[in-house]
Every structure is written in structure tokens, then in C-alpha cells.
Amino acid sequence: MHWDITSIDWVEIGFATLDSLYMVLAALPFTLLIGLPLGIIMFLTAQGGLLKKLWLYNILSQIVNALRSMPFLILMVAVIPLSATVMGDVIGIRGVVLPLIIGAAPFFARLVEIALREVDRGIIEAMQSLGATLWQIIYKGLLPEAFPGIVASITVTAITLLAYSALSGALGGGGLGELAIRYGYYRYETAVMVVTIVILAIMVAIIQELGDWLVRVVSH
């Protein structure tokens, strides 16, 4: 093991940090676009939901559970043909974005469903008694009331994406994960690995603090 800090290539670490950040920022919007409506549909079709359809809820729930239970590295391997077709690549940043979306969207959908369950049932019943349509109940009742919970869910999902992006380094995904494995595991340059771990921890702390601040803002 080598602990020589002077041998660290800070420029390379800087680019790897930007790559990790890019992977999260590229995957997060699509994760939210897929996960939010999926979570709403699961809430509406569940037992006691406004559109109770247990057969549909069970199908969606099982798909979400299956994807959430699958280790991310196995998921990456499983979707290689799809990544090659859609993204035109299976390694590097370009090849990782699609597996990140597929891995995180079901996770976010379940968090959205849980956030919606926390909404006071009386608000829904009051809007129904006033003749509100389903869309009005969702748009003007459910989503505003669950918004702080959904913002907190976005924070957790962003941190999960960062963790997934680091794992993707084991399969040539790029970013800090690949740098840590290449230098820390193959070259025994422990100093580089420790620096990448510290940077990842700082990034998680920043995302969490930003998310907590947003939750406080939207809760008032």
C-alpha cells in the first residue's frame, strides 16, 4: 500500500469528480419523470386508493420490488443490450446513465407512494365532497400536501444515484468509483482511494444539506 499524497494526480481526481456529478445530474431528471407518475399510479390503484385496481397495483408493485432488490452491478450487466441499443455504448459515462435510471426510478416511485400515503385522508374526502375531479385532487391536494416528503425523497434518490455511480466503476463506468478501484485495488495506491472516499462523503453531505434546506423551505 502507498500513502504518498504527493503522487496524487489532482487534475484526474477533479475530472473524475465532475464525471460522477454528471452521471447523477444526467440520470436524476429522467428518474423523477418515471418515478413520480409511477408512484402516483401505485398510490391511486392500491387498496383504498381513488382508482382501486389491485391487479394493476400488484403488477407494478412486483416490478418495483424486483428492480429494487436487484444488486446494481447485476442490473448493469442485465441491461447491457438495452444500453447498447439506446445509448450506443455500454461502458463509460454514456453507458451508465440508462442503468442508473432503471435502478433508481423504482426506488423513487416507492418513496413517492409512501409520501402520498402520509397525506391526511380528510383533505381528499373534503375535495371529493366539493366535487373536485381526480386530476384536481392530485394536482391541488395530494401533490402540494406531499411535496415536502417528495423533496426529501428526491434527496435520498440523488444520494442513491451517487452510490450507484460509484459502484458502476467496477464495470468501467468512470467517475470516482472507477478511480478508487483502479488506484486503490489494482495499484495499491491507498492515498488516492481515501481521497475519493472523502470526496464522495463530502458530496453526500452537500446533497443531504441542500435537500434538508429545501424541505424546510417548502414546509413553511
Tab-separated table of C-alpha atoms in Angstrom:
chain	number	residue	atom	x	y	z
A	1	MET	CA	0.000	0.000	0.000
A	2	HIS	CA	1.159	3.523	-0.865
A	3	TRP	CA	0.262	6.577	1.173
A	4	ASP	CA	2.312	9.123	-0.811
A	5	ILE	CA	-0.084	12.086	-1.112
A	6	THR	CA	2.361	13.957	-3.377
A	7	SER	CA	1.849	11.332	-6.098
A	8	ILE	CA	-1.888	12.055	-6.328
A	9	ASP	CA	-2.996	13.433	-9.684
A	10	TRP	CA	-5.470	16.079	-8.518
A	11	VAL	CA	-6.430	17.005	-12.078
A	12	GLU	CA	-7.516	13.415	-12.720
A	13	ILE	CA	-9.459	13.396	-9.456
A	14	GLY	CA	-11.105	16.664	-10.447
A	15	PHE	CA	-12.283	15.242	-13.778
A	16	ALA	CA	-13.474	12.043	-12.058
A	17	THR	CA	-15.483	14.150	-9.587
A	18	LEU	CA	-17.094	16.039	-12.467
A	19	ASP	CA	-17.879	12.725	-14.191
A	20	SER	CA	-19.629	11.405	-11.058
A	21	LEU	CA	-21.570	14.635	-10.733
A	22	TYR	CA	-22.529	14.495	-14.418
A	23	MET	CA	-23.837	10.929	-14.068
A	24	VAL	CA	-26.097	11.953	-11.173
A	25	LEU	CA	-27.351	15.116	-12.876
A	26	ALA	CA	-27.977	13.288	-16.169
A	27	ALA	CA	-29.896	10.418	-14.579
A	28	LEU	CA	-31.853	12.303	-11.893
A	29	PRO	CA	-34.356	14.183	-14.149
A	30	PHE	CA	-35.354	11.009	-16.021
A	31	THR	CA	-35.556	9.099	-12.742
A	32	LEU	CA	-38.018	11.680	-11.419
A	33	LEU	CA	-40.028	11.769	-14.653
A	34	ILE	CA	-40.519	7.995	-14.498
A	35	GLY	CA	-40.720	7.530	-10.736
A	36	LEU	CA	-43.184	10.329	-9.890
A	37	PRO	CA	-46.100	9.202	-12.113
A	38	LEU	CA	-45.361	5.573	-11.277
A	39	GLY	CA	-45.573	6.343	-7.557
A	40	ILE	CA	-48.835	8.279	-8.054
A	41	ILE	CA	-50.383	5.415	-10.050
A	42	MET	CA	-49.372	2.919	-7.368
A	43	PHE	CA	-50.945	5.111	-4.687
A	44	LEU	CA	-54.185	5.554	-6.628
A	45	THR	CA	-54.577	1.866	-7.522
A	46	ALA	CA	-53.661	0.434	-4.114
A	47	GLN	CA	-56.127	-0.844	-1.527
A	48	GLY	CA	-58.283	2.136	-0.508
A	49	GLY	CA	-56.998	4.241	-3.428
A	50	LEU	CA	-59.144	6.546	-5.526
A	51	LEU	CA	-58.763	4.230	-8.545
A	52	LYS	CA	-58.546	0.948	-6.701
A	53	LYS	CA	-57.280	-1.673	-9.136
A	54	LEU	CA	-55.423	-4.256	-7.123
A	55	TRP	CA	-54.369	-6.326	-10.147
A	56	LEU	CA	-52.552	-3.316	-11.619
A	57	TYR	CA	-51.102	-2.318	-8.267
A	58	ASN	CA	-49.792	-5.840	-7.665
A	59	ILE	CA	-48.133	-5.983	-11.091
A	60	LEU	CA	-46.456	-2.585	-10.646
A	61	SER	CA	-45.510	-3.343	-7.062
A	62	GLN	CA	-43.866	-6.626	-8.009
A	63	ILE	CA	-41.901	-4.967	-10.831
A	64	VAL	CA	-40.742	-2.240	-8.461
A	65	ASN	CA	-39.779	-4.777	-5.814
A	66	ALA	CA	-37.870	-6.905	-8.334
A	67	LEU	CA	-35.844	-3.956	-9.626
A	68	ARG	CA	-35.196	-2.613	-6.135
A	69	SER	CA	-33.980	-5.978	-4.883
A	70	MET	CA	-31.556	-6.468	-7.772
A	71	PRO	CA	-27.938	-5.504	-6.957
A	72	PHE	CA	-26.920	-2.599	-9.166
A	73	LEU	CA	-23.899	-4.345	-10.685
A	74	ILE	CA	-26.097	-7.267	-11.797
A	75	LEU	CA	-28.641	-4.791	-13.173
A	76	MET	CA	-25.893	-3.100	-15.182
A	77	VAL	CA	-24.916	-6.404	-16.753
A	78	ALA	CA	-28.552	-7.342	-17.414
A	79	VAL	CA	-29.319	-4.141	-19.332
A	80	ILE	CA	-26.124	-4.126	-21.430
A	81	PRO	CA	-28.038	-4.962	-24.650
A	82	LEU	CA	-30.551	-2.195	-23.943
A	83	SER	CA	-27.781	0.309	-23.138
A	84	ALA	CA	-26.006	-0.591	-26.367
A	85	THR	CA	-29.205	-0.005	-28.329
A	86	VAL	CA	-30.437	3.162	-26.621
A	87	MET	CA	-27.203	4.884	-25.603
A	88	GLY	CA	-24.882	3.405	-28.225
A	89	ASP	CA	-22.367	2.390	-25.550
A	90	VAL	CA	-22.137	0.014	-22.580
A	91	ILE	CA	-19.172	1.456	-20.683
A	92	GLY	CA	-18.141	4.901	-19.536
A	93	ILE	CA	-20.486	7.678	-18.507
A	94	ARG	CA	-22.697	7.266	-21.574
A	95	GLY	CA	-23.272	3.582	-20.912
A	96	VAL	CA	-24.050	4.055	-17.195
A	97	VAL	CA	-26.855	6.619	-17.376
A	98	LEU	CA	-29.562	4.184	-18.509
A	99	PRO	CA	-28.825	1.551	-15.804
A	100	LEU	CA	-28.811	4.376	-13.240
A	101	ILE	CA	-32.292	5.439	-14.336
A	102	ILE	CA	-33.636	1.871	-14.371
A	103	GLY	CA	-32.158	1.207	-10.936
A	104	ALA	CA	-33.275	4.422	-9.228
A	105	ALA	CA	-36.713	5.116	-10.762
A	106	PRO	CA	-38.483	2.205	-8.944
A	107	PHE	CA	-36.780	3.276	-5.718
A	108	PHE	CA	-38.083	6.826	-6.119
A	109	ALA	CA	-41.552	5.587	-7.105
A	110	ARG	CA	-41.869	3.664	-3.849
A	111	LEU	CA	-40.775	6.729	-1.867
A	112	VAL	CA	-43.398	8.844	-3.665
A	113	GLU	CA	-46.086	6.286	-2.856
A	114	ILE	CA	-45.085	6.373	0.818
A	115	ALA	CA	-45.105	10.200	0.839
A	116	LEU	CA	-48.612	10.258	-0.649
A	117	ARG	CA	-49.841	7.810	1.985
A	118	GLU	CA	-48.840	10.330	4.645
A	119	VAL	CA	-51.339	12.891	3.290
A	120	ASP	CA	-54.326	13.421	5.586
A	121	ARG	CA	-57.233	11.387	4.201
A	122	GLY	CA	-59.610	14.137	5.313
A	123	ILE	CA	-58.186	16.500	2.688
A	124	ILE	CA	-59.037	14.035	-0.094
A	125	GLU	CA	-62.533	13.448	1.267
A	126	ALA	CA	-63.127	17.202	1.601
A	127	MET	CA	-62.131	17.784	-2.032
A	128	GLN	CA	-64.348	14.907	-3.164
A	129	SER	CA	-67.291	16.412	-1.282
A	130	LEU	CA	-66.691	19.691	-3.142
A	131	GLY	CA	-66.868	17.889	-6.474
A	132	ALA	CA	-63.168	18.014	-7.343
A	133	THR	CA	-62.061	15.832	-10.227
A	134	LEU	CA	-59.368	13.208	-9.859
A	135	TRP	CA	-56.820	15.466	-11.554
A	136	GLN	CA	-57.729	18.358	-9.228
A	137	ILE	CA	-57.351	16.117	-6.189
A	138	ILE	CA	-53.902	15.047	-7.388
A	139	TYR	CA	-52.714	18.465	-8.585
A	140	LYS	CA	-54.226	20.693	-5.890
A	141	GLY	CA	-54.464	18.316	-2.952
A	142	LEU	CA	-52.154	15.314	-2.919
A	143	LEU	CA	-49.012	16.733	-4.502
A	144	PRO	CA	-48.909	20.033	-2.549
A	145	GLU	CA	-49.526	18.236	0.744
A	146	ALA	CA	-46.920	15.558	-0.005
A	147	PHE	CA	-44.418	17.999	-1.530
A	148	PRO	CA	-42.019	18.167	1.471
A	149	GLY	CA	-41.945	14.362	1.572
A	150	ILE	CA	-41.345	14.175	-2.170
A	151	VAL	CA	-38.473	16.688	-1.919
A	152	ALA	CA	-36.941	14.547	0.842
A	153	SER	CA	-37.386	11.515	-1.432
A	154	ILE	CA	-35.558	13.315	-4.256
A	155	THR	CA	-32.654	13.948	-1.876
A	156	VAL	CA	-32.451	10.280	-0.920
A	157	THR	CA	-32.700	9.263	-4.583
A	158	ALA	CA	-29.884	11.638	-5.603
A	159	ILE	CA	-27.631	10.128	-2.935
A	160	THR	CA	-28.585	6.641	-4.119
A	161	LEU	CA	-27.672	7.616	-7.680
A	162	LEU	CA	-24.283	8.823	-6.465
A	163	ALA	CA	-23.719	5.490	-4.703
A	164	TYR	CA	-24.795	3.585	-7.844
A	165	SER	CA	-22.455	5.701	-9.994
A	166	ALA	CA	-19.561	4.783	-7.695
A	167	LEU	CA	-20.484	1.095	-7.959
A	168	SER	CA	-20.523	1.343	-11.738
A	169	GLY	CA	-16.780	1.980	-11.580
A	170	ALA	CA	-16.321	-1.768	-11.088
A	171	LEU	CA	-17.587	-2.285	-14.660
A	172	GLY	CA	-15.822	0.624	-16.301
A	173	GLY	CA	-18.475	3.217	-15.539
A	174	GLY	CA	-15.996	6.013	-14.939
A	175	GLY	CA	-16.048	8.671	-12.224
A	176	LEU	CA	-14.729	8.432	-8.685
A	177	GLY	CA	-15.729	4.779	-8.309
A	178	GLU	CA	-13.535	3.659	-11.174
A	179	LEU	CA	-10.676	5.831	-9.916
A	180	ALA	CA	-10.909	4.310	-6.433
A	181	ILE	CA	-10.891	0.765	-7.804
A	182	ARG	CA	-8.133	1.399	-10.349
A	183	TYR	CA	-5.747	3.053	-7.914
A	184	GLY	CA	-6.843	1.549	-4.596
A	185	TYR	CA	-7.414	-2.060	-5.674
A	186	TYR	CA	-5.209	-2.672	-8.707
A	187	ARG	CA	-2.271	-0.372	-7.879
A	188	TYR	CA	-2.450	-0.375	-4.072
A	189	GLU	CA	-2.287	3.428	-4.023
A	190	THR	CA	-4.354	3.809	-0.878
A	191	ALA	CA	-3.998	7.581	-0.715
A	192	VAL	CA	-5.966	8.024	-3.959
A	193	MET	CA	-8.678	5.662	-2.764
A	194	VAL	CA	-9.000	7.510	0.547
A	195	VAL	CA	-9.254	10.859	-1.242
A	196	THR	CA	-12.045	9.560	-3.499
A	197	ILE	CA	-13.932	8.223	-0.466
A	198	VAL	CA	-13.625	11.581	1.279
A	199	ILE	CA	-14.864	13.413	-1.832
A	200	LEU	CA	-17.861	11.069	-2.130
A	201	ALA	CA	-18.670	11.614	1.561
A	202	ILE	CA	-18.493	15.393	1.076
A	203	MET	CA	-20.777	15.182	-1.972
A	204	VAL	CA	-23.325	13.142	0.017
A	205	ALA	CA	-23.198	15.667	2.869
A	206	ILE	CA	-23.751	18.575	0.464
A	207	ILE	CA	-26.705	16.862	-1.255
A	208	GLN	CA	-28.260	15.997	2.113
A	209	GLU	CA	-27.828	19.520	3.492
A	210	LEU	CA	-29.277	21.045	0.320
A	211	GLY	CA	-32.213	18.624	0.425
A	212	ASP	CA	-32.892	19.312	4.113
A	213	TRP	CA	-32.828	23.052	3.425
A	214	LEU	CA	-35.324	22.676	0.572
A	215	VAL	CA	-37.627	20.581	2.774
A	216	ARG	CA	-37.571	23.313	5.427
A	217	VAL	CA	-38.339	25.954	2.778
A	218	VAL	CA	-41.308	24.122	1.226
A	219	SER	CA	-42.685	23.088	4.626
A	220	HIS	CA	-43.486	26.707	5.550
